[in-house]
Coordinates of C-alpha atoms in Angstrom, one line a residue:
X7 CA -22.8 5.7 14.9
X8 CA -23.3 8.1 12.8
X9 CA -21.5 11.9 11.9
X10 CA -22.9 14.6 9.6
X11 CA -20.4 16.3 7.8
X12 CA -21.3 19.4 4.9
X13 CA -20.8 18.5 0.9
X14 CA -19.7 21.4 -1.1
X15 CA -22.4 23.7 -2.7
X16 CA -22.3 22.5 -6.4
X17 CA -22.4 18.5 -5.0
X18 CA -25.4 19.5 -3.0
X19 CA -27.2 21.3 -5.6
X20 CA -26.4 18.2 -8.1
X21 CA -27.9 16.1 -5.3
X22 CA -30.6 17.8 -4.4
X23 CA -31.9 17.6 -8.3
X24 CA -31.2 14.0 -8.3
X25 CA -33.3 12.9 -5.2
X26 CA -36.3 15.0 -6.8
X27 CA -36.0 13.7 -9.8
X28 CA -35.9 9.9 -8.2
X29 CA -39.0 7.9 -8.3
X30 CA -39.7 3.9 -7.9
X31 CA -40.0 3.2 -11.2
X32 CA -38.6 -0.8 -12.2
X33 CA -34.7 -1.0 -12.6
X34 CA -33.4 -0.3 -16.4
X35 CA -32.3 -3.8 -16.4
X36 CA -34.9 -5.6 -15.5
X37 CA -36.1 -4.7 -18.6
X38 CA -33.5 -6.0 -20.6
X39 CA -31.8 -3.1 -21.9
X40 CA -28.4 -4.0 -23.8
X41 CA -26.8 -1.0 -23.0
X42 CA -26.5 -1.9 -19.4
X43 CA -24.5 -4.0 -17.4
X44 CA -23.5 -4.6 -13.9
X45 CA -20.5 -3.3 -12.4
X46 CA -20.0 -4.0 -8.5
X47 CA -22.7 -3.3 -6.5
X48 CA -23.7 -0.4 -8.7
X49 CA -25.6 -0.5 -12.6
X50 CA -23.7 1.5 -15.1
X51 CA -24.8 2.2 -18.4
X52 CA -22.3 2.4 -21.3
X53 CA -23.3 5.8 -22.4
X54 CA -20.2 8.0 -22.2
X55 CA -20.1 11.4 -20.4
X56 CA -19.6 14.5 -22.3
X57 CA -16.3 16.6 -21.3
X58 CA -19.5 19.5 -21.6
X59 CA -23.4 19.5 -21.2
X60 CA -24.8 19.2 -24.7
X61 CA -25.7 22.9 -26.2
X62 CA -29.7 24.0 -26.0
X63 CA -31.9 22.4 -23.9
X64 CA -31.7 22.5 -20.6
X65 CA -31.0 19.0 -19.0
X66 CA -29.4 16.4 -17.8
X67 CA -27.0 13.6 -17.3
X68 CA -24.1 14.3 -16.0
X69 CA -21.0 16.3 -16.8
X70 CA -17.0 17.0 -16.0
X71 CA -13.9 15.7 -17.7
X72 CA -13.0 14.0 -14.4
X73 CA -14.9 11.6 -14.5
X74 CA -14.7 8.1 -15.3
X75 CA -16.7 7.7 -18.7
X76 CA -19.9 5.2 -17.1
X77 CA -23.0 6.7 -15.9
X78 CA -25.5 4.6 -13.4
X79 CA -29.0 3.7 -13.9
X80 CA -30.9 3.6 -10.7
X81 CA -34.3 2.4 -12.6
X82 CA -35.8 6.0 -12.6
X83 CA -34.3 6.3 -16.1
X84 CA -36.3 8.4 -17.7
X85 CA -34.4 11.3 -16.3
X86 CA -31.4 9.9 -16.1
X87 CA -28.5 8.6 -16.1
X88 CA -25.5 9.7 -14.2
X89 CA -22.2 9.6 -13.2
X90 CA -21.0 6.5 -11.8
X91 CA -18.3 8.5 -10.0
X92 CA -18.3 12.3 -8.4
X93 CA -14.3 12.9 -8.1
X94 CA -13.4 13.8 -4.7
X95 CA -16.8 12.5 -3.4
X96 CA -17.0 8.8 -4.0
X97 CA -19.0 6.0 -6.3
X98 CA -23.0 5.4 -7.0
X99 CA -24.4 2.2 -4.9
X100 CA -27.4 1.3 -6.7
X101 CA -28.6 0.0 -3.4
X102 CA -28.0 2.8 -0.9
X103 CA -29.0 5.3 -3.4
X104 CA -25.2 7.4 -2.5
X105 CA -21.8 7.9 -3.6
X106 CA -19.8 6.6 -1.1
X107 CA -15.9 7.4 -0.9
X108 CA -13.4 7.1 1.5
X109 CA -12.8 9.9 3.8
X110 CA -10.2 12.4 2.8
X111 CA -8.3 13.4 5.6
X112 CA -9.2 10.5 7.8
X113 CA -10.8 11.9 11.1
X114 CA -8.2 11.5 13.4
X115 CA -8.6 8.2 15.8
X116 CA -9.7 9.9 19.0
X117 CA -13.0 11.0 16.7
X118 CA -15.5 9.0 18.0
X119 CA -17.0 8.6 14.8
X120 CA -14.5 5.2 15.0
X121 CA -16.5 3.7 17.6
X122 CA -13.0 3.0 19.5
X123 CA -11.9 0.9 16.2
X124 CA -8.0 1.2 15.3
X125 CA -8.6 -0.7 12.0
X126 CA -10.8 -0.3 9.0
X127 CA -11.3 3.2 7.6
X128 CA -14.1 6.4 7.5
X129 CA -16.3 6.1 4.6
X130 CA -18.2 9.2 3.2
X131 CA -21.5 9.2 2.3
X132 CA -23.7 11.7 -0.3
X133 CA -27.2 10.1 -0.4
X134 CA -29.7 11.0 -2.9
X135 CA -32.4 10.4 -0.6
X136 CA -33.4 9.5 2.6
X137 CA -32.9 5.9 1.9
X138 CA -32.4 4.0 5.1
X139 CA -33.3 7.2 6.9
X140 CA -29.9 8.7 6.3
X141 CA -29.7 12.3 6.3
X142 CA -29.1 14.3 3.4
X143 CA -30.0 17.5 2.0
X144 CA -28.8 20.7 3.9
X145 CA -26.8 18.1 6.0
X146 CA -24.8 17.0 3.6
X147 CA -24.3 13.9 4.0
X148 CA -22.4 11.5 6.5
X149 CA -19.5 9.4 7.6
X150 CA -19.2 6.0 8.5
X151 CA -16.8 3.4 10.0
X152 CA -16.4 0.4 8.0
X153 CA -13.7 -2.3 8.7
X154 CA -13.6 -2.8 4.7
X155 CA -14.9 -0.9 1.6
X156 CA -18.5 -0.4 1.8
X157 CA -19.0 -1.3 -1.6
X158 CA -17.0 -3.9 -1.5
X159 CA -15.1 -3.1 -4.4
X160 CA -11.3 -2.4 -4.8
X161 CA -8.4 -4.9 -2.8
X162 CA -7.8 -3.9 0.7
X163 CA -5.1 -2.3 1.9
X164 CA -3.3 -5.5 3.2
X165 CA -3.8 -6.6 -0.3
X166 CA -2.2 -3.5 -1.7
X167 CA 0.8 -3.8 0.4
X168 CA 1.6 -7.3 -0.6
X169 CA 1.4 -6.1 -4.4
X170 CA 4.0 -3.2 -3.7
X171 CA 6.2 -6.1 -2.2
X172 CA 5.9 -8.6 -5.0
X173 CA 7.1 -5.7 -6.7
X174 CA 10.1 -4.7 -4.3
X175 CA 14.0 -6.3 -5.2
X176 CA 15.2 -7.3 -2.0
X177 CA 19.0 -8.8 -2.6
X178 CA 21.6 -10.6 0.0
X179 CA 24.1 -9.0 1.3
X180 CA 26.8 -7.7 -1.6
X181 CA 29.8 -9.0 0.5
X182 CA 32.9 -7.1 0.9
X183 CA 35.3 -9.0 3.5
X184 CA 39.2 -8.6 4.7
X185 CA 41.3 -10.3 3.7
X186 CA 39.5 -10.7 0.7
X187 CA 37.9 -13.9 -0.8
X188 CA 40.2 -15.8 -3.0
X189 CA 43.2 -14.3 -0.4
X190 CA 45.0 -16.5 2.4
X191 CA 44.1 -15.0 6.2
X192 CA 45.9 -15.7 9.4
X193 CA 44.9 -18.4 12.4
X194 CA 43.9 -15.9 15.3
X195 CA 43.7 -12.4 13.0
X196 CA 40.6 -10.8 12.4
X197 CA 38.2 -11.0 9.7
X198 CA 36.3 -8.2 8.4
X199 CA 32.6 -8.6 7.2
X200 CA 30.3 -5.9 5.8
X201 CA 27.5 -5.5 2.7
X202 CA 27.5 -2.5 0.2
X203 CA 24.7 -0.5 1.1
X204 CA 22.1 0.4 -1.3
X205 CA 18.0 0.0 -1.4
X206 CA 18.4 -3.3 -2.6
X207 CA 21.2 -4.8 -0.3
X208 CA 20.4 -2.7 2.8
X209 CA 17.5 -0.9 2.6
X210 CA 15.2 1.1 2.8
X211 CA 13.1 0.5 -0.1
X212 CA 9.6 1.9 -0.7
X213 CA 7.0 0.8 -2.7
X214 CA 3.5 2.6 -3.6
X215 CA 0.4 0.6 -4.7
X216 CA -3.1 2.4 -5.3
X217 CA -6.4 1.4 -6.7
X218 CA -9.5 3.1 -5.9
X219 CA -8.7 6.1 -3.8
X220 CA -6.6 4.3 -1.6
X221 CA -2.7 4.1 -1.9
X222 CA -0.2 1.5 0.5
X223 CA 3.1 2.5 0.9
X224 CA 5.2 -0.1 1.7
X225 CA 9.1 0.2 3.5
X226 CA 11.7 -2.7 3.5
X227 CA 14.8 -2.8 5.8
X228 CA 17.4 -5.5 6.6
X229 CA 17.2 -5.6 10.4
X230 CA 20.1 -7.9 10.4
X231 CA 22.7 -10.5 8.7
X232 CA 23.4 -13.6 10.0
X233 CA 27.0 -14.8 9.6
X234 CA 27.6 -18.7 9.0
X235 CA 31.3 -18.8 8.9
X236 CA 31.7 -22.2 7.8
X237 CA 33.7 -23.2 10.9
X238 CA 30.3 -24.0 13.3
X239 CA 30.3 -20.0 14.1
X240 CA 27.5 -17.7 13.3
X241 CA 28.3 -13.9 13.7
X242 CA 25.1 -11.5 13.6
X243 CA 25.2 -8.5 13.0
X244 CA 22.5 -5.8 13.1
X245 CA 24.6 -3.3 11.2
X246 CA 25.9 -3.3 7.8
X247 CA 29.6 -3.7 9.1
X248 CA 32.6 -1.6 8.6
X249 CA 34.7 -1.6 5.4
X250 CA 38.5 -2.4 6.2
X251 CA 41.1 0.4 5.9
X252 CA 45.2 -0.8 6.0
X253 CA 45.7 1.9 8.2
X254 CA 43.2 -0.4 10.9
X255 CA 45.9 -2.8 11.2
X256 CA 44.6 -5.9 13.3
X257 CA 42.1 -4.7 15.2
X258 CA 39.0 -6.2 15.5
X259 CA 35.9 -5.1 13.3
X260 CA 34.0 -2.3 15.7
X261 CA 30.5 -3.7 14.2
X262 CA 31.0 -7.4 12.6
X263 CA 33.9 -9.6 12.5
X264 CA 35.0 -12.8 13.4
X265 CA 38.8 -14.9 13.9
X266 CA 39.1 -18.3 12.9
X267 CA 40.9 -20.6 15.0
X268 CA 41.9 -23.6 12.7
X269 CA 43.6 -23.7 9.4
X270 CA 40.9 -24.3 6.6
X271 CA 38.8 -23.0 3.2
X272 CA 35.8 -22.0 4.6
X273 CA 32.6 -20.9 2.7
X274 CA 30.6 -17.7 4.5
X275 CA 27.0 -17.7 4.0
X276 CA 25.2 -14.4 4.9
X277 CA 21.7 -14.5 5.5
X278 CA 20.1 -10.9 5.4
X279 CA 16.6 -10.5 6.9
X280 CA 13.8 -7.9 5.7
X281 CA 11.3 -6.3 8.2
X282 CA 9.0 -4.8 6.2
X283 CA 6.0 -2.5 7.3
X284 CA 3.2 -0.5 5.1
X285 CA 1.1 2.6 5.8
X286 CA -2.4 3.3 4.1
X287 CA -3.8 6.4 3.3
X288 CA -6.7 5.7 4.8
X289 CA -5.1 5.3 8.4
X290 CA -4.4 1.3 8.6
X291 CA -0.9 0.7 9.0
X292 CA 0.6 -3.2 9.1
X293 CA 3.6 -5.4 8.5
X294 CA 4.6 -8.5 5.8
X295 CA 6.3 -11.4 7.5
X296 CA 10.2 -11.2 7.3
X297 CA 11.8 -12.0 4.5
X298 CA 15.3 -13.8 3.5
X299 CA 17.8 -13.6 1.2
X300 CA 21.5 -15.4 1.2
X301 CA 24.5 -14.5 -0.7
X302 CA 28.0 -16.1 -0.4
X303 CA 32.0 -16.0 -0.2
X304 CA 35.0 -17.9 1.0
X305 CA 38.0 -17.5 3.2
X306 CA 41.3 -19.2 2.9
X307 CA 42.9 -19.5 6.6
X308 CA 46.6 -20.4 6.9
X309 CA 49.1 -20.9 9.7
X310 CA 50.6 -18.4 11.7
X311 CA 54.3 -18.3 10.8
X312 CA 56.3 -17.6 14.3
X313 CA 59.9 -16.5 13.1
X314 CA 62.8 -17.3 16.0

């Protein structure tokens, strides 16, 4: 299915003098010539583009300091070449004859340009001809749905998100307990459990990776700690628990606690898990399986003293 949507003026007119210029002559590098090489699914020279047209003369090739620095060859290089990228438009396929880039904004999901898709992204299209029939000219090119880069270039958003991650420090828990470690508690009186909260020991943590137009977000959280109390016990908790104040006496903890019931030195292993979810600029949105980290601490437990 397929949507017209309008290119700015100067893209059009920069068009329009490329698809009259095009004929079928044999590709540049067919013929050998050193000066080009393959990139993708697009042929790139490596002449470099000016910042500005040359002085005198009236021609060709290409232009604008945002640009990448390669220029295509599409075999008609007698006039040629040009830029292997229009910024804000999208990159030369050798073999559909258009720049193709994604979408910016996305068309919102109840466009049916998505076919009823939820995943993949809308691709734009600015063809130099009619090459596949595909309009151009006045109509100014198209967009697309593709479930992954047309051009096949570039990692995918799930692939983006997992970079961000490997680049995330997710940490246990930083354990802060009453009575402290390394001090004797009661039989029967309450222990206190909680983590210092900060990105890396609670969350959240975001992460941004980008290549190609496209950007991944990614979010980390600890949806809960798991409590192994060293007596057979596990508490969990899906808060970060309450730090202990004198002035709360014996009470219990309101959030995550626990009371031993036998004398004993007993190690405390907290086990913090990480939901993690990304978002894409191009629409997709997913999640990385949970993640783990421990950390540890003890507790000394002594015998009530009853005094007559």
């Amino acid at each position: 299915m397929l949507k017209s949507r309008a290119l700015p003026a100067v893209v059009i007119g920069f068009l329009a003098v490329m698809a009259v210029l095009i004929q079928p002559t044999p590709p540049a590098w067919a013929d050998g010539n050193p000066d080009v090489d393959h990139c993708n699914s697009w042929v790139c020279s490596g002449v470099t583009v000016p910042e500005k047209p040359p002085t005198g003369g009236g021609g060709g090739g290409g232009g604008g300091g945002g640009q990448d620095g390669k220029t295509c060859a599409t075999g008609a290089t007698h006039f040629g070449p040009w830029p292997c990228e229009i910024p804000g438009i999208g990159r030369f396929d050798e073999y559909r004859q258009c720049y193709i880039g994604l979408a910016n904004p996305q068309p919102p999901k109840s466009d049916p340009i998505w076919q009823g898709h939820t995943d993949g992204a809308i691709y734009y299209y600015a063809c130099l001809s009619q090459t596949h029939g595909l309009p151009n000219g006045q109509n100014g090119g198209f967009m697309a749905w593709h479930a992954t880069d047309p051009l096949g270039t570039g990692p995918s958003a799930a692939e983006l998100a997992q970079q961000a991650f490997n680049r995330m420090r997710l940490d246990g828990a930083k354990i802060g307990s009453a009575p402290p470690a390394g001090a004797k508690g009661l039989v029967g009186l309450p222990v206190w459990l909680w983590t210092a909260q900060s990105p890396q020991t609670w969350g959240p943590q975001t992460m941004t990776a980008s290549a190609g137009g496209l950007s991944v977000t990614v979010t980390a959280k600890v949806k809960s700690i798991a409590w192994a109390m060293g007596d057979g016990t596990t508490v969990t908790c899906t808060k970060p628990g309450s730090p202990y104040k004198k002035s709360f006496g014996d009470t219990d903890s309101p959030d995550c606690g626990h009371r031993y019931t036998k004398v004993g030195e007993y190690t405390i292993t907290a086990t913090s898990t990480w939901a993690v979810d990304w978002t894409a600029t191009n629409g997709e949105t997913g999640t990385i399986p949970d993640t783990t980290r421990t950390s540890s601490t003890t507790a000394r437990v002594g015998e009530l003293q009853v005094v007559n």
